[in-house]
GROMACS .gro file of C-alpha atoms in nm:
model
  443
    1MET     CA    1  -0.774   9.786   5.991
    2SER     CA    2  -1.032   9.809   6.267
    3GLY     CA    3  -1.400   9.735   6.218
    4GLN     CA    4  -1.594   9.511   5.989
    5PRO     CA    5  -1.395   9.356   5.702
    6GLY     CA    6  -1.436   9.562   5.387
    7ARG     CA    7  -1.571   9.867   5.570
    8ALA     CA    8  -1.310  10.112   5.694
    9ARG     CA    9  -1.376  10.357   5.972
   10VAL     CA   10  -1.396  10.678   5.769
   11LEU     CA   11  -1.372  11.037   5.888
   12VAL     CA   12  -1.522  11.266   5.622
   13VAL     CA   13  -1.382  11.621   5.631
   14GLY     CA   14  -1.526  11.902   5.421
   15ALA     CA   15  -1.717  12.225   5.393
   16GLU     CA   16  -2.055  12.064   5.331
   17PRO     CA   17  -2.218  11.799   5.551
   18PHE     CA   18  -2.421  11.502   5.432
   19ARG     CA   19  -2.744  11.651   5.293
   20ALA     CA   20  -2.961  11.623   4.984
   21THR     CA   21  -2.959  11.990   4.879
   22THR     CA   22  -2.611  12.019   4.724
   23GLY     CA   23  -2.426  11.818   4.460
   24SER     CA   24  -2.145  11.722   4.698
   25GLY     CA   25  -2.393  11.630   4.972
   26ILE     CA   26  -2.590  11.406   4.735
   27THR     CA   27  -2.273  11.239   4.608
   28LEU     CA   28  -2.150  11.176   4.963
   29ALA     CA   29  -2.480  11.024   5.068
   30ASN     CA   30  -2.491  10.791   4.768
   31LEU     CA   31  -2.128  10.678   4.785
   32PHE     CA   32  -2.153  10.604   5.158
   33ALA     CA   33  -2.500  10.448   5.138
   34GLY     CA   34  -2.526  10.143   5.361
   35TRP     CA   35  -2.208  10.223   5.554
   36PRO     CA   36  -2.218  10.094   5.915
   37ARG     CA   37  -2.317  10.400   6.117
   38ASP     CA   38  -2.056  10.336   6.386
   39ARG     CA   39  -1.781  10.349   6.120
   40LEU     CA   40  -1.864  10.688   5.969
   41ALA     CA   41  -1.816  11.037   6.113
   42GLN     CA   42  -1.791  11.385   5.967
   43VAL     CA   43  -1.622  11.716   6.045
   44TYR     CA   44  -1.757  12.012   5.845
   45THR     CA   45  -1.748  12.392   5.840
   46ALA     CA   46  -2.070  12.512   5.672
   47ALA     CA   47  -2.354  12.669   5.868
   48ALA     CA   48  -2.590  12.390   5.762
   49GLU     CA   49  -2.801  12.122   5.924
   50PRO     CA   50  -2.673  11.777   5.823
   51SER     CA   51  -2.890  11.484   5.725
   52THR     CA   52  -2.862  11.186   5.961
   53GLU     CA   53  -2.990  10.934   5.708
   54VAL     CA   54  -2.642  10.803   5.624
   55CYS     CA   55  -2.416  10.946   5.897
   56SER     CA   56  -2.513  11.024   6.256
   57ARG     CA   57  -2.182  11.139   6.406
   58PHE     CA   58  -2.094  11.502   6.327
   59HIS     CA   59  -1.868  11.779   6.450
   60ARG     CA   60  -1.915  12.127   6.309
   61ILE     CA   61  -1.611  12.353   6.327
   62ASP     CA   62  -1.676  12.657   6.545
   63PRO     CA   63  -1.665  12.961   6.310
   64ARG     CA   64  -1.453  13.139   6.572
   65SER     CA   65  -1.178  12.885   6.499
   66SER     CA   66  -1.094  13.116   6.209
   67PRO     CA   67  -1.128  13.453   6.384
   68ILE     CA   68  -1.022  13.681   6.096
   69ASP     CA   69  -1.290  13.532   5.874
   70HIS     CA   70  -1.556  13.511   6.146
   71TYR     CA   71  -1.528  13.861   6.284
   72GLY     CA   72  -1.456  14.013   5.943
   73ARG     CA   73  -1.780  13.867   5.813
   74ARG     CA   74  -1.975  13.997   6.109
   75PHE     CA   75  -1.832  14.345   6.062
   76LEU     CA   76  -1.884  14.367   5.686
   77SER     CA   77  -2.231  14.210   5.689
   78ARG     CA   78  -2.357  14.507   5.890
   79GLY     CA   79  -2.305  14.724   5.584
   80GLY     CA   80  -2.478  14.482   5.350
   81SER     CA   81  -2.153  14.357   5.197
   82PRO     CA   82  -2.194  14.033   5.000
   83TRP     CA   83  -1.880  13.903   5.173
   84GLY     CA   84  -2.088  13.859   5.487
   85GLN     CA   85  -2.298  13.597   5.311
   86ALA     CA   86  -2.044  13.449   5.069
   87ASP     CA   87  -1.864  13.120   5.120
   88PRO     CA   88  -1.492  13.198   5.158
   89ALA     CA   89  -1.400  12.847   5.045
   90ILE     CA   90  -1.533  12.901   4.693
   91GLY     CA   91  -1.262  13.087   4.507
   92ALA     CA   92  -1.180  12.852   4.224
   93ILE     CA   93  -1.336  13.058   3.945
   94PRO     CA   94  -1.082  13.317   3.827
   95VAL     CA   95  -1.202  13.677   3.803
   96SER     CA   96  -1.235  13.773   3.438
   97ALA     CA   97  -1.026  14.061   3.302
   98GLY     CA   98  -1.329  14.283   3.247
   99ALA     CA   99  -1.488  14.222   3.587
  100PRO     CA  100  -1.581  14.529   3.796
  101SER     CA  101  -1.353  14.640   4.078
  102SER     CA  102  -1.609  14.516   4.333
  103ALA     CA  103  -1.564  14.160   4.200
  104ARG     CA  104  -1.188  14.192   4.236
  105LEU     CA  105  -1.225  14.321   4.594
  106HIS     CA  106  -1.463  14.038   4.676
  107ALA     CA  107  -1.208  13.786   4.542
  108GLU     CA  108  -0.931  13.938   4.752
  109LEU     CA  109  -1.142  13.928   5.069
  110ARG     CA  110  -1.251  13.574   4.993
  111ALA     CA  111  -0.889  13.465   4.959
  112LEU     CA  112  -0.796  13.645   5.281
  113ALA     CA  113  -1.073  13.460   5.464
  114ASP     CA  114  -0.975  13.122   5.326
  115LEU     CA  115  -0.604  13.168   5.403
  116SER     CA  116  -0.655  13.318   5.749
  117PRO     CA  117  -0.530  13.116   6.049
  118LEU     CA  118  -0.738  12.816   6.152
  119ARG     CA  119  -0.732  12.678   6.505
  120VAL     CA  120  -0.806  12.308   6.550
  121ALA     CA  121  -0.923  12.290   6.911
  122GLY     CA  122  -0.819  12.020   7.156
  123PRO     CA  123  -1.173  11.880   7.199
  124LEU     CA  124  -1.196  11.819   6.824
  125VAL     CA  125  -0.862  11.637   6.824
  126GLU     CA  126  -0.980  11.417   7.111
  127TRP     CA  127  -1.313  11.355   6.935
  128VAL     CA  128  -1.128  11.240   6.621
  129ARG     CA  129  -0.887  11.019   6.815
  130ALA     CA  130  -1.175  10.860   7.004
  131PHE     CA  131  -1.337  10.772   6.671
  132ARG     CA  132  -1.011  10.602   6.556
  133PRO     CA  133  -1.051  10.649   6.178
  134ASP     CA  134  -0.881  10.414   5.935
  135VAL     CA  135  -0.910  10.677   5.659
  136VAL     CA  136  -0.960  11.053   5.641
  137TYR     CA  137  -1.163  11.127   5.326
  138SER     CA  138  -1.208  11.480   5.189
  139MET     CA  139  -1.328  11.657   4.876
  140LEU     CA  140  -1.098  11.946   4.980
  141GLY     CA  141  -1.164  12.247   4.751
  142SER     CA  142  -1.002  12.523   4.959
  143VAL     CA  143  -0.691  12.601   5.159
  144ARG     CA  144  -0.893  12.590   5.480
  145ILE     CA  145  -1.024  12.239   5.418
  146MET     CA  146  -0.680  12.118   5.307
  147ARG     CA  147  -0.535  12.245   5.635
  148LEU     CA  148  -0.813  12.086   5.836
  149ALA     CA  149  -0.797  11.748   5.662
  150ASP     CA  150  -0.418  11.740   5.686
  151ARG     CA  151  -0.423  11.822   6.059
  152LEU     CA  152  -0.689  11.561   6.139
  153ALA     CA  153  -0.509  11.296   5.936
  154GLU     CA  154  -0.192  11.384   6.125
  155CYS     CA  155  -0.347  11.365   6.472
  156SER     CA  156  -0.530  11.040   6.395
  157GLY     CA  157  -0.244  10.869   6.212
  158ALA     CA  158  -0.482  10.773   5.928
  159PRO     CA  159  -0.403  10.810   5.556
  160LEU     CA  160  -0.567  11.100   5.374
  161VAL     CA  161  -0.776  11.021   5.064
  162PRO     CA  162  -0.860  11.330   4.855
  163HIS     CA  163  -1.155  11.317   4.616
  164PHE     CA  164  -1.135  11.582   4.342
  165MET     CA  165  -1.471  11.688   4.194
  166ASP     CA  166  -1.345  11.980   3.979
  167ASP     CA  167  -1.000  12.092   3.864
  168TRP     CA  168  -0.979  12.357   4.134
  169PRO     CA  169  -0.603  12.295   4.192
  170ALA     CA  170  -0.546  12.459   3.851
  171THR     CA  171  -0.783  12.753   3.904
  172LEU     CA  172  -0.804  12.837   4.276
  173TYR     CA  173  -0.675  13.196   4.319
  174ALA     CA  174  -0.541  13.193   3.964
  175SER     CA  175  -0.634  13.562   3.935
  176GLY     CA  176  -0.334  13.652   4.149
  177GLU     CA  177  -0.523  13.716   4.475
  178LEU     CA  178  -0.311  13.856   4.758
  179LEU     CA  179  -0.026  13.938   4.516
  180GLY     CA  180   0.005  13.573   4.419
  181TYR     CA  181   0.026  13.444   4.775
  182GLY     CA  182  -0.313  13.271   4.738
  183GLN     CA  183  -0.199  13.041   4.459
  184ARG     CA  184   0.136  12.976   4.627
  185SER     CA  185  -0.053  12.871   4.939
  186VAL     CA  186  -0.272  12.638   4.733
  187ARG     CA  187   0.035  12.470   4.586
  188ARG     CA  188   0.209  12.439   4.924
  189HIS     CA  189  -0.089  12.282   5.102
  190LEU     CA  190  -0.178  12.059   4.810
  191ASP     CA  191   0.179  11.932   4.813
  192ARG     CA  192   0.132  11.838   5.180
  193VAL     CA  193  -0.193  11.660   5.098
  194MET     CA  194  -0.026  11.465   4.818
  195ARG     CA  195   0.266  11.365   5.041
  196ARG     CA  196   0.017  11.226   5.294
  197CYS     CA  197  -0.186  11.053   5.020
  198VAL     CA  198  -0.100  10.707   4.888
  199SER     CA  199  -0.398  10.691   4.651
  200GLY     CA  200  -0.660  10.942   4.548
  201LEU     CA  201  -1.003  10.965   4.390
  202CYS     CA  202  -1.143  11.176   4.105
  203ILE     CA  203  -1.488  11.231   3.961
  204SER     CA  204  -1.414  11.107   3.608
  205ASP     CA  205  -1.182  10.868   3.428
  206GLU     CA  206  -1.028  11.158   3.235
  207MET     CA  207  -0.948  11.341   3.555
  208ALA     CA  208  -0.801  11.026   3.711
  209ARG     CA  209  -0.563  10.983   3.417
  210GLU     CA  210  -0.461  11.349   3.426
  211TYR     CA  211  -0.406  11.349   3.804
  212GLU     CA  212  -0.200  11.031   3.794
  213ARG     CA  213   0.030  11.210   3.550
  214ARG     CA  214   0.024  11.537   3.743
  215TYR     CA  215   0.076  11.404   4.096
  216ASP     CA  216   0.247  11.068   4.043
  217ARG     CA  217  -0.011  10.879   4.251
  218PRO     CA  218  -0.271  10.619   4.157
  219PHE     CA  219  -0.623  10.763   4.117
  220ALA     CA  220  -0.961  10.595   4.067
  221ALA     CA  221  -1.282  10.752   3.936
  222PHE     CA  222  -1.596  10.768   4.151
  223ALA     CA  223  -1.887  10.997   4.067
  224ASN     CA  224  -2.244  11.016   4.191
  225CYS     CA  225  -2.439  10.691   4.172
  226VAL     CA  226  -2.811  10.619   4.175
  227ASP     CA  227  -3.039  10.393   4.373
  228GLU     CA  228  -3.256  10.130   4.210
  229SER     CA  229  -3.560  10.354   4.269
  230ALA     CA  230  -3.411  10.614   4.030
  231PHE     CA  231  -3.417  10.376   3.733
  232VAL     CA  232  -3.722  10.435   3.513
  233ASP     CA  233  -3.822  10.230   3.209
  234PRO     CA  234  -3.673  10.407   2.903
  235VAL     CA  235  -3.917  10.579   2.669
  236ASP     CA  236  -3.989  10.440   2.325
  237GLY     CA  237  -3.973  10.792   2.185
  238ARG     CA  238  -4.225  10.743   1.905
  239ALA     CA  239  -4.557  10.762   2.085
  240GLU     CA  240  -4.550  11.115   2.227
  241PRO     CA  241  -4.782  11.342   2.028
  242GLY     CA  242  -4.771  11.720   2.038
  243ALA     CA  243  -4.507  11.945   2.183
  244LEU     CA  244  -4.212  11.788   2.359
  245ARG     CA  245  -4.155  11.852   2.728
  246LEU     CA  246  -3.791  11.940   2.801
  247SER     CA  247  -3.659  11.950   3.158
  248TYR     CA  248  -3.346  12.076   3.327
  249VAL     CA  249  -3.273  11.982   3.689
  250GLY     CA  250  -2.971  12.137   3.860
  251GLY     CA  251  -2.799  12.458   3.963
  252LEU     CA  252  -2.788  12.776   3.755
  253HIS     CA  253  -2.444  12.881   3.884
  254LEU     CA  254  -2.125  12.859   3.676
  255ASP     CA  255  -2.310  13.057   3.408
  256ARG     CA  256  -2.539  12.765   3.333
  257TRP     CA  257  -2.831  13.007   3.342
  258ALA     CA  258  -2.686  13.186   3.038
  259VAL     CA  259  -2.655  12.866   2.836
  260LEU     CA  260  -3.006  12.758   2.936
  261ARG     CA  261  -3.128  13.097   2.818
  262GLN     CA  262  -2.976  13.021   2.476
  263VAL     CA  263  -3.171  12.694   2.471
  264GLY     CA  264  -3.490  12.881   2.558
  265LEU     CA  265  -3.438  13.136   2.280
  266ALA     CA  266  -3.362  12.860   2.030
  267LEU     CA  267  -3.688  12.684   2.118
  268GLY     CA  268  -3.874  12.996   2.010
  269GLU     CA  269  -3.695  12.991   1.673
  270LEU     CA  270  -3.792  12.639   1.563
  271PRO     CA  271  -3.988  12.597   1.235
  272GLY     CA  272  -4.353  12.691   1.258
  273ASP     CA  273  -4.478  12.344   1.162
  274LEU     CA  274  -4.349  12.202   1.492
  275PRO     CA  275  -4.561  12.218   1.806
  276ARG     CA  276  -4.371  12.453   2.037
  277PRO     CA  277  -4.165  12.253   2.291
  278ARG     CA  278  -4.135  12.395   2.642
  279LEU     CA  279  -3.840  12.381   2.880
  280THR     CA  280  -3.904  12.355   3.254
  281VAL     CA  281  -3.612  12.453   3.477
  282HIS     CA  282  -3.592  12.306   3.827
  283ALA     CA  283  -3.314  12.464   4.034
  284PRO     CA  284  -3.237  12.551   4.397
  285GLU     CA  285  -3.469  12.820   4.529
  286THR     CA  286  -3.187  13.073   4.569
  287ASP     CA  287  -3.092  13.027   4.202
  288LEU     CA  288  -3.452  13.063   4.086
  289VAL     CA  289  -3.482  13.392   4.272
  290ARG     CA  290  -3.146  13.524   4.156
  291TYR     CA  291  -3.181  13.441   3.786
  292ARG     CA  292  -3.556  13.464   3.728
  293ASP     CA  293  -3.535  13.795   3.541
  294ARG     CA  294  -3.275  13.654   3.299
  295PHE     CA  295  -3.548  13.438   3.140
  296ALA     CA  296  -3.804  13.717   3.099
  297ASP     CA  297  -3.763  13.715   2.720
  298CYS     CA  298  -3.785  13.335   2.690
  299PRO     CA  299  -4.156  13.251   2.665
  300GLN     CA  300  -4.078  12.882   2.603
  301VAL     CA  301  -3.907  12.852   2.944
  302ASP     CA  302  -4.099  12.780   3.265
  303LEU     CA  303  -3.921  12.814   3.599
  304GLY     CA  304  -4.049  12.522   3.802
  305GLU     CA  305  -4.019  12.455   4.171
  306SER     CA  306  -3.709  12.348   4.357
  307LEU     CA  307  -3.700  11.969   4.393
  308GLY     CA  308  -3.556  11.718   4.633
  309GLY     CA  309  -3.531  11.341   4.673
  310ALA     CA  310  -3.803  11.142   4.499
  311GLU     CA  311  -3.939  11.460   4.337
  312VAL     CA  312  -3.633  11.465   4.109
  313THR     CA  313  -3.703  11.114   3.984
  314ARG     CA  314  -4.067  11.204   3.911
  315ALA     CA  315  -3.969  11.523   3.728
  316LEU     CA  316  -3.715  11.342   3.510
  317ALA     CA  317  -3.963  11.064   3.430
  318GLY     CA  318  -4.221  11.324   3.326
  319ALA     CA  319  -3.997  11.475   3.059
  320ASP     CA  320  -3.956  11.375   2.696
  321VAL     CA  321  -3.603  11.520   2.671
  322LEU     CA  322  -3.358  11.617   2.947
  323VAL     CA  323  -3.121  11.911   2.906
  324HIS     CA  324  -2.762  11.935   3.029
  325VAL     CA  325  -2.560  12.253   2.980
  326GLU     CA  326  -2.212  12.385   3.059
  327SER     CA  327  -2.066  12.732   3.011
  328PHE     CA  328  -1.847  12.824   2.713
  329ARG     CA  329  -1.654  13.088   2.913
  330ALA     CA  330  -1.282  13.010   2.906
  331GLU     CA  331  -1.223  13.031   3.283
  332LEU     CA  332  -1.522  12.809   3.354
  333ARG     CA  333  -1.421  12.557   3.088
  334ARG     CA  334  -1.087  12.517   3.264
  335TYR     CA  335  -1.254  12.464   3.602
  336THR     CA  336  -1.514  12.211   3.480
  337ARG     CA  337  -1.312  12.034   3.210
  338PHE     CA  338  -1.282  11.707   3.407
  339SER     CA  339  -1.609  11.733   3.602
  340LEU     CA  340  -1.908  11.502   3.584
  341SER     CA  341  -2.224  11.671   3.703
  342THR     CA  342  -2.417  11.509   3.988
  343LYS     CA  343  -2.729  11.495   3.773
  344ILE     CA  344  -2.580  11.302   3.478
  345PRO     CA  345  -2.616  10.956   3.640
  346GLN     CA  346  -2.972  11.056   3.738
  347TYR     CA  347  -3.048  11.166   3.382
  348LEU     CA  348  -2.922  10.840   3.234
  349ALA     CA  349  -3.108  10.624   3.486
  350ALA     CA  350  -3.429  10.812   3.401
  351GLY     CA  351  -3.431  10.653   3.054
  352ARG     CA  352  -3.480  10.979   2.868
  353PRO     CA  353  -3.283  11.123   2.574
  354VAL     CA  354  -3.053  11.413   2.655
  355LEU     CA  355  -2.974  11.737   2.477
  356ALA     CA  356  -2.620  11.836   2.584
  357TYR     CA  357  -2.506  12.189   2.502
  358GLY     CA  358  -2.158  12.296   2.611
  359PRO     CA  359  -1.789  12.270   2.519
  360GLY     CA  360  -1.734  11.935   2.352
  361GLU     CA  361  -1.401  11.874   2.526
  362LEU     CA  362  -1.553  11.868   2.876
  363ALA     CA  363  -1.568  11.530   3.050
  364SER     CA  364  -1.944  11.563   3.107
  365MET     CA  365  -2.011  11.606   2.734
  366ARG     CA  366  -1.775  11.324   2.642
  367HIS     CA  367  -1.939  11.098   2.900
  368LEU     CA  368  -2.287  11.156   2.757
  369ASP     CA  369  -2.153  11.102   2.406
  370ALA     CA  370  -1.975  10.778   2.507
  371ALA     CA  371  -2.298  10.657   2.666
  372GLY     CA  372  -2.479  10.713   2.334
  373ALA     CA  373  -2.746  10.895   2.534
  374ALA     CA  374  -2.736  11.248   2.395
  375VAL     CA  375  -2.739  11.477   2.099
  376VAL     CA  376  -2.428  11.677   2.187
  377VAL     CA  377  -2.379  12.031   2.059
  378GLY     CA  378  -2.017  12.094   2.150
  379VAL     CA  379  -1.975  12.441   1.999
  380GLU     CA  380  -2.144  12.768   2.087
  381SER     CA  381  -2.377  12.805   1.790
  382ARG     CA  382  -2.745  12.899   1.795
  383GLY     CA  383  -2.781  12.740   1.452
  384GLU     CA  384  -2.634  12.407   1.563
  385LEU     CA  385  -2.850  12.420   1.874
  386ARG     CA  386  -3.169  12.478   1.673
  387HIS     CA  387  -3.075  12.192   1.441
  388ALA     CA  388  -3.027  11.955   1.736
  389LEU     CA  389  -3.359  12.059   1.889
  390GLU     CA  390  -3.538  12.008   1.558
  391ARG     CA  391  -3.386  11.660   1.521
  392LEU     CA  392  -3.507  11.563   1.867
  393CYS     CA  393  -3.855  11.702   1.796
  394ARG     CA  394  -3.899  11.524   1.461
  395ASP     CA  395  -3.722  11.193   1.518
  396GLY     CA  396  -3.897  10.976   1.776
  397ALA     CA  397  -3.685  10.674   1.686
  398LEU     CA  398  -3.371  10.874   1.767
  399ARG     CA  399  -3.514  10.969   2.105
  400GLY     CA  400  -3.586  10.606   2.178
  401ARG     CA  401  -3.235  10.492   2.084
  402LEU     CA  402  -3.075  10.758   2.303
  403ALA     CA  403  -3.301  10.674   2.597
  404HIS     CA  404  -3.228  10.300   2.585
  405ALA     CA  405  -2.853  10.350   2.540
  406GLY     CA  406  -2.829  10.589   2.835
  407HIS     CA  407  -3.036  10.361   3.057
  408ALA     CA  408  -2.812  10.063   2.980
  409TRP     CA  409  -2.500  10.275   3.045
  410ALA     CA  410  -2.637  10.385   3.383
  411ARG     CA  411  -2.702  10.022   3.479
  412HIS     CA  412  -2.344   9.932   3.399
  413HIS     CA  413  -2.162  10.242   3.531
  414HIS     CA  414  -2.380  10.426   3.785
  415SER     CA  415  -2.578  10.171   3.985
  416LYS     CA  416  -2.540  10.249   4.355
  417ASP     CA  417  -2.498   9.886   4.463
  418GLN     CA  418  -2.207   9.840   4.226
  419VAL     CA  419  -2.038  10.179   4.267
  420ALA     CA  420  -2.076  10.203   4.646
  421ARG     CA  421  -1.936   9.851   4.686
  422ALA     CA  422  -1.630   9.936   4.474
  423PHE     CA  423  -1.591  10.263   4.666
  424ALA     CA  424  -1.590  10.078   5.000
  425ALA     CA  425  -1.334   9.831   4.868
  426ARG     CA  426  -1.110  10.116   4.751
  427LEU     CA  427  -1.111  10.287   5.091
  428ALA     CA  428  -1.046   9.957   5.265
  429GLU     CA  429  -0.751   9.897   5.034
  430VAL     CA  430  -0.609  10.245   5.101
  431SER     CA  431  -0.649  10.208   5.478
  432ALA     CA  432  -0.427   9.899   5.473
  433VAL     CA  433  -0.135  10.071   5.295
  434PRO     CA  434   0.103  10.281   5.507
  435GLY     CA  435   0.212  10.601   5.339
  436PRO     CA  436   0.464  10.881   5.383
  437VAL     CA  437   0.382  11.139   5.650
  438PRO     CA  438   0.503  11.498   5.602
  439GLU     CA  439   0.654  11.700   5.879
  440ARG     CA  440   0.405  11.892   6.087
  441THR     CA  441   0.360  12.260   6.010
  442MET     CA  442   0.153  12.531   6.175
  443LEU     CA  443  -0.200  12.582   6.042
   0.00000   0.00000   0.00000
């Protein structure tokens, strides 16, 4: 392996670049924190400005490298079609049976864009070869990124290390897009990725165990980790008078807005002898604009500002209880069943008790429960939710126990120094192991 011992030369390939405004961007930045800058480079496809705090060597794929997608978007955007603004790589949520025909059409066009031919230009190949990666690392997530990562691993001769953040292999184009060709393409390209992979990564221990069984490869779990500055002294829980301040920090997509709305309605139904708690929701600006009207009948919910960086730590520290939610919809449960939200390590490090409302079988709910950090409501029940909220309002000692347990768990499992060091060691280990290389196919 070239480079400094213990630090592989890593080429990161994905849709999103390093940046602090998306879950994947935050996770990338934290896992690669402290990496020697001359040993890290990234190829990405999104129309986004990357952060240079962790990585300074970037190559954005020219959108014209996928001409059907590029020119199709330009044509349809003139008529105000949402396809012109949508990300064609996000197709892992199956279209529900009762969805309108426009949603079905959008899914078909999205699949067509993702599966359309992709040209990897000669200058990019030379740029990658000049970098001489020891490992090609990718969160994948679409056919396009699988093709790209596979091609760059092939031309560089480096092993490919996939990092699965959601169970998209089981759900991507599962609605039968393009007469079933979409899902067949997913399986074919994922098979190529797995044949080039000697060892993979997942976001949770449960996913790692499932993927080892599914793909007959060793997998290790690496999720988001948190810097020392994110650790806040845990609250005692018994000294806060008056109404509790609840906070949610994260996206409202994946129907999380609907579950948060249930929390807001339940807050308004608590017994009259309790001071009325309030829930402040901090989400990306686009989500706040899109879903603002959905909370019009929730007077206990305040839509706060969009946060970034140190503002997140301050917002979490200013809350008495943090809220984590996941959707109960069947197709979303399947997609998120092994996921561990980016914010969970941040929540635990903040030393605050957590209210978790979502399907109890999901890895995120089980993780919070194992940490002893949350009151978990694992069934969709307004009555159970109200009961959990009332317990948190009345029992300060309970809040203190949850806060201290979560804080200790974060120290042991989510500290950046510890996790990033283990992550670097894992990539160094993979880079030293030769693996099988599939025959080359056309992109």
